[in-house]
CSV table of C-alpha atoms in Angstrom, one decimal:
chain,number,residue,atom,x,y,z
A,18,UNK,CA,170.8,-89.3,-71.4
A,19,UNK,CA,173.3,-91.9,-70.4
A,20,UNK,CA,171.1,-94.3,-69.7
A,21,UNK,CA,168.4,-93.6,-73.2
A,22,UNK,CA,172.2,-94.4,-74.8
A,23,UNK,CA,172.7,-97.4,-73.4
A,24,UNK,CA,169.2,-98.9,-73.8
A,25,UNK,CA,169.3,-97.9,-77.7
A,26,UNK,CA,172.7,-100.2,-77.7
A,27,UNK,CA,170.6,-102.7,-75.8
A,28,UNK,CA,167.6,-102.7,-78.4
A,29,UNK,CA,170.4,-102.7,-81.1
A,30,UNK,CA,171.5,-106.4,-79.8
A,31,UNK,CA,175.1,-105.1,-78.1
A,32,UNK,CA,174.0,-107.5,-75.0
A,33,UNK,CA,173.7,-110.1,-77.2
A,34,UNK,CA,176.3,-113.1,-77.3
A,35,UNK,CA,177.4,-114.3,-80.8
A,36,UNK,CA,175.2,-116.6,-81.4
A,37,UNK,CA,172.1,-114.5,-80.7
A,38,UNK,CA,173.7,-111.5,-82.2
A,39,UNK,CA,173.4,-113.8,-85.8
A,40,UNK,CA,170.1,-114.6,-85.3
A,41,UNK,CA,169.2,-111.1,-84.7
A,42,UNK,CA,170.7,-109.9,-87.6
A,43,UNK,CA,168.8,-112.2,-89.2
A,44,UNK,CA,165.8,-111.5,-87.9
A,45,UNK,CA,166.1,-107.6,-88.6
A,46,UNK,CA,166.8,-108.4,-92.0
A,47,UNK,CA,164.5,-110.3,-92.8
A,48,UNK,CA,161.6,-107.8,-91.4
A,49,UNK,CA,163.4,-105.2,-93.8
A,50,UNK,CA,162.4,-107.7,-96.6
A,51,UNK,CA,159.2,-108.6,-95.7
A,52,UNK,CA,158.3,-104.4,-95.5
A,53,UNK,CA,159.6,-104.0,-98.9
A,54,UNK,CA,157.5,-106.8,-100.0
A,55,UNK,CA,154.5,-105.9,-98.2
A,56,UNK,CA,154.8,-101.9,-99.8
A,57,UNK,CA,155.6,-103.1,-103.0
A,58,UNK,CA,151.8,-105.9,-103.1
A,59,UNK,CA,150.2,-102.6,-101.6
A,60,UNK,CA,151.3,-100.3,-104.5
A,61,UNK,CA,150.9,-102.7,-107.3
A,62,UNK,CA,147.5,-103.7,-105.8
A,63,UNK,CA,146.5,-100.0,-105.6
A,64,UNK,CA,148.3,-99.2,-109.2
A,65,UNK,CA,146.5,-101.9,-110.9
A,66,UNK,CA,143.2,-102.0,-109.9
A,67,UNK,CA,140.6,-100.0,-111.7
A,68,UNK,CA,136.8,-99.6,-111.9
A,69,UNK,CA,135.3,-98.7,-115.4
A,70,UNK,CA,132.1,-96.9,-115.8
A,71,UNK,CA,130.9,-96.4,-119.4
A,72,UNK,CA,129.3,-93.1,-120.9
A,73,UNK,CA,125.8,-95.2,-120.3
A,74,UNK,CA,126.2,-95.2,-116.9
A,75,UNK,CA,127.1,-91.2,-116.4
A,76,UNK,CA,124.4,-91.1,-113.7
A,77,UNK,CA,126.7,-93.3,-111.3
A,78,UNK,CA,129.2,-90.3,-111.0
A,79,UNK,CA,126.3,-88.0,-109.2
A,80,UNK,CA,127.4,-86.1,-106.2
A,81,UNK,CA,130.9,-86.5,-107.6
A,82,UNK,CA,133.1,-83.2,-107.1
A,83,UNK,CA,134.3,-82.2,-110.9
A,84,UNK,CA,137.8,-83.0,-110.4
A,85,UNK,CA,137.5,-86.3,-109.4
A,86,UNK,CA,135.6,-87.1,-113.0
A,87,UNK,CA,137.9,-85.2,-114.4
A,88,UNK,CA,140.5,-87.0,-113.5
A,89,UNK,CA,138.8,-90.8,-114.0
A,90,UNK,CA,137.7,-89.1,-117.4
A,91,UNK,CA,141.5,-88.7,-118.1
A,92,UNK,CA,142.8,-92.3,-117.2
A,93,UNK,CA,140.0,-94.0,-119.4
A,94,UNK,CA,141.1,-91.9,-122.1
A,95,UNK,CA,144.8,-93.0,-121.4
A,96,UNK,CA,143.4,-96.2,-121.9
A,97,UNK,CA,141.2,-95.1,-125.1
A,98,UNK,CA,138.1,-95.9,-123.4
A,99,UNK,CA,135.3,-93.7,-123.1
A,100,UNK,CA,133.8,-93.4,-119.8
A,101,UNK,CA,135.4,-93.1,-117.0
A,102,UNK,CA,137.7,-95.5,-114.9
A,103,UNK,CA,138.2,-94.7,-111.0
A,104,UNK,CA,140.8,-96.4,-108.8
A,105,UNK,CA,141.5,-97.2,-105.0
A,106,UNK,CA,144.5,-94.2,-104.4
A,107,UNK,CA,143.2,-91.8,-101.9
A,108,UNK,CA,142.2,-89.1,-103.8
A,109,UNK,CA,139.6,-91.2,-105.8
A,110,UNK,CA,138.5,-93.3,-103.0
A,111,UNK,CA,138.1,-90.4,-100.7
A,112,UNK,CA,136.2,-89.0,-103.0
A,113,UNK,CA,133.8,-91.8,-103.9
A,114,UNK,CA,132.9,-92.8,-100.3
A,115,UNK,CA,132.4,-89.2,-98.9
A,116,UNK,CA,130.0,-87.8,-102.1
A,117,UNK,CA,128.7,-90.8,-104.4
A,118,UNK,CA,125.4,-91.0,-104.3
A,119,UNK,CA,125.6,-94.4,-105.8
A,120,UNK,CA,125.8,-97.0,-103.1
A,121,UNK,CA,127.1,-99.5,-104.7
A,122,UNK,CA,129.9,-97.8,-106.2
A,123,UNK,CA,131.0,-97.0,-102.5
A,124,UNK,CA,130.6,-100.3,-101.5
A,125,UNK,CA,132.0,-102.0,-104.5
A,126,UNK,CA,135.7,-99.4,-103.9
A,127,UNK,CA,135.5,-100.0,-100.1
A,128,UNK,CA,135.6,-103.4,-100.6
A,129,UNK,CA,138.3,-103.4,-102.9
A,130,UNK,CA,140.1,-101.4,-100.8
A,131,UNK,CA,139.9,-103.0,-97.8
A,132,UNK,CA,140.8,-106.9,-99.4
A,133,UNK,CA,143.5,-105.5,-101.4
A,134,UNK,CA,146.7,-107.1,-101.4
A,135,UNK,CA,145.6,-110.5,-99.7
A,136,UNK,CA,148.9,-112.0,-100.8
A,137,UNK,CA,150.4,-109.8,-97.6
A,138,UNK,CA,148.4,-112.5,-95.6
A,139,UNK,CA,151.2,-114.4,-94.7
A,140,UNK,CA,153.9,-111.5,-94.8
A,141,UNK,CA,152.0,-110.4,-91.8
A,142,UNK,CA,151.9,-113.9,-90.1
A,143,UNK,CA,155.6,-114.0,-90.8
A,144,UNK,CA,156.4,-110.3,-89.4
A,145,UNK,CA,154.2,-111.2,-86.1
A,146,UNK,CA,156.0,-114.3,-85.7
A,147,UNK,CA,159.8,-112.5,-85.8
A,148,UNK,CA,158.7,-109.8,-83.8
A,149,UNK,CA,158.3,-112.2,-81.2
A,150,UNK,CA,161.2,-113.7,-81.7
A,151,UNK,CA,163.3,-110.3,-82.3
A,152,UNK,CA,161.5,-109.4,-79.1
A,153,UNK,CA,162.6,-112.3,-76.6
A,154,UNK,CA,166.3,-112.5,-78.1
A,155,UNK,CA,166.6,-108.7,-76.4
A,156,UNK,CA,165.1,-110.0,-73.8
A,157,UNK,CA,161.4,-109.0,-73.2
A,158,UNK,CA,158.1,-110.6,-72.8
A,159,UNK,CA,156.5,-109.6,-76.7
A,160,UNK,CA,156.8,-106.9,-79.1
A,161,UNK,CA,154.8,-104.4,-77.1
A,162,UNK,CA,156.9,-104.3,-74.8
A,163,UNK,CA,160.0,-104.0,-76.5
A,164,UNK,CA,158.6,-101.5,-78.6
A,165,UNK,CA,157.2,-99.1,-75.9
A,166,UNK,CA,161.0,-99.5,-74.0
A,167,UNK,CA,162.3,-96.3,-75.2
A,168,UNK,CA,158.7,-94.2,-75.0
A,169,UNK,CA,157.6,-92.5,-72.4
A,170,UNK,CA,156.2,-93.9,-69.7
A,171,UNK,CA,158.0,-97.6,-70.9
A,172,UNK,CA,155.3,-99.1,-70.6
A,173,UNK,CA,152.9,-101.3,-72.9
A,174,UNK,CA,150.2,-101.8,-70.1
A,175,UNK,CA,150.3,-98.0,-69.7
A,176,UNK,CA,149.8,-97.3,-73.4
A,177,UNK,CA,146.5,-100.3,-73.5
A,178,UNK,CA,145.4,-98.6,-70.6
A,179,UNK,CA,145.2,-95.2,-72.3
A,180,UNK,CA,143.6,-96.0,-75.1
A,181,UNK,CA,141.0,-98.0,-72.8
A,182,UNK,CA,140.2,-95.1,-70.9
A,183,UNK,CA,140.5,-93.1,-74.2
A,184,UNK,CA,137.4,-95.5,-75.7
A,185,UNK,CA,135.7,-95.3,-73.0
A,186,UNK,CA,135.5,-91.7,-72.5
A,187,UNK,CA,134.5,-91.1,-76.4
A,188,UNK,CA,132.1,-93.7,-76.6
A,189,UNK,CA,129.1,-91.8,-75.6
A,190,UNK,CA,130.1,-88.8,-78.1
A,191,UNK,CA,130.3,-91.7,-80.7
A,192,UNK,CA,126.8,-93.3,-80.1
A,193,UNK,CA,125.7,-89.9,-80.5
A,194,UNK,CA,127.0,-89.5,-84.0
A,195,UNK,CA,126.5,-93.0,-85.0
A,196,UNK,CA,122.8,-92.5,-84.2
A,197,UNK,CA,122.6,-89.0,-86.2
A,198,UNK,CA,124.2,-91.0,-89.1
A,199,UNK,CA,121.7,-93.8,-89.0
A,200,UNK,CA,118.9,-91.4,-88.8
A,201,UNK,CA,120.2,-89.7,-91.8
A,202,UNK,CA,120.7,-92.6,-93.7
A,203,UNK,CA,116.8,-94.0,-93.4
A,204,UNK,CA,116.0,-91.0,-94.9
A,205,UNK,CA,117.3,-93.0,-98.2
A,206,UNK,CA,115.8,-95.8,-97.0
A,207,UNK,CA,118.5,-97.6,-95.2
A,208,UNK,CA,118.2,-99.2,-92.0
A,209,UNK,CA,121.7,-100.3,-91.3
A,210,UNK,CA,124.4,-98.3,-91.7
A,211,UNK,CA,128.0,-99.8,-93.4
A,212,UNK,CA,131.6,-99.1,-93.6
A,213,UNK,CA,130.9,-97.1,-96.8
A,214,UNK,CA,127.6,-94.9,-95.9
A,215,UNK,CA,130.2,-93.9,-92.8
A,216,UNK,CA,131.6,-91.1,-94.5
A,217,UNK,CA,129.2,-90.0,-97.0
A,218,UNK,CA,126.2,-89.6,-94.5
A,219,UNK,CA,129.0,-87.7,-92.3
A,220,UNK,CA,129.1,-85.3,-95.1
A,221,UNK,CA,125.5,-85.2,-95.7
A,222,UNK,CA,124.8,-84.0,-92.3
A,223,UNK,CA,127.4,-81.1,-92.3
A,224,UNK,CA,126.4,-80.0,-95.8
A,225,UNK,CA,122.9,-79.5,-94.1
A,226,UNK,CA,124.0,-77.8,-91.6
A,227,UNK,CA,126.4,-75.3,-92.8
């Protein structure tokens, strides 16, 4: 106990002379302003981006659960348009990529959801680059391993290590399942699987079997 207490007064910059001990402040700061930063481009990203399907185009929505058009049936008529108008929050893109029959729509929502909020770009470069710096002033070699200094084992090699072994002892269960996928999928006609046939073809196979 004594000596979990005096680390967390180490990690908390005590050590530090005064010099450092302004810099650090600094530093922790700053990564508190770049986190609100890099929530708040997430939400408005997620908030404002929308994907409008007109009555015409009903047949897109197949496979859909009821809720779910529902629901986009709702926010285009907030927006008095008829139709529908689905978005990237979890509930809608769940949704689309795990029962749309439409590939395209999947692709055209995972896409958008996986580029969105490209301005955090360099919020990331600059968070990377101070956790380096955060992570030397206290005295270690990188962020890793000031990071895992209060877990249990201490250890970042430990932690790569599990997750190495963890990979490696999964990977043949995976193949399996990958391979079940991509046999499902050329059913439809396609012979290489993406990011967004992942789930729905995941969901295709239980549905057939249970």
């Amino acid at each position: 106990v004594v000596n979990q207490a005096l680390l967390q007064f180490k990690l908390y910059g005590a050590a530090l002379n005064e010099v450092q001990q302004q810099r650090y402040n600094q530093i922790t700061q700053r990564l508190r302003d770049l986190a609100d930063q890099y929530s708040k481009n997430l939400n408005n990203d997620i908030n404002n981006w929308q994907y409008y399907i007109p009555l015409k185009d009903e047949k897109r929505l197949a496979g859909l659960p009821e809720y779910t058009k529902n629901n986009a049936a709702a926010k285009a008529r907030a927006m008095y348009k008829n139709g529908w108008v689905l978005t990237i929050d979890n509930p809608c893109l769940t949704a689309i990529e795990t029962y749309a029959i439409d590939r395209k729509l999947r692709a055209d929502l995972y896409m958008a959801f996986v580029t969105e909020a490209n301005n955090n770009t360099p919020i990331v470069a600059e968070i990377l680059q101070l956790r380096g710096e955060l992570a030397k002033i206290l005295g270690y070699a990188n962020y890793a391993e000031y990071a895992t200094s209060d877990r249990q084992p201490p250890s970042a090699l430990t932690a790569l290590n599990f997750l190495q072994d963890l990979a490696e002892k999964i990977k043949p269960s995976a193949t399996q399942q990958m391979a079940k996928l991509q046999e499902s999928a050329k059913r439809d006609g396609i012979d290489t699987l993406k990011p967004w046939d992942i789930a729905y073809y995941a969901q295709a196979i239980k549905d057939n079997l249970y």
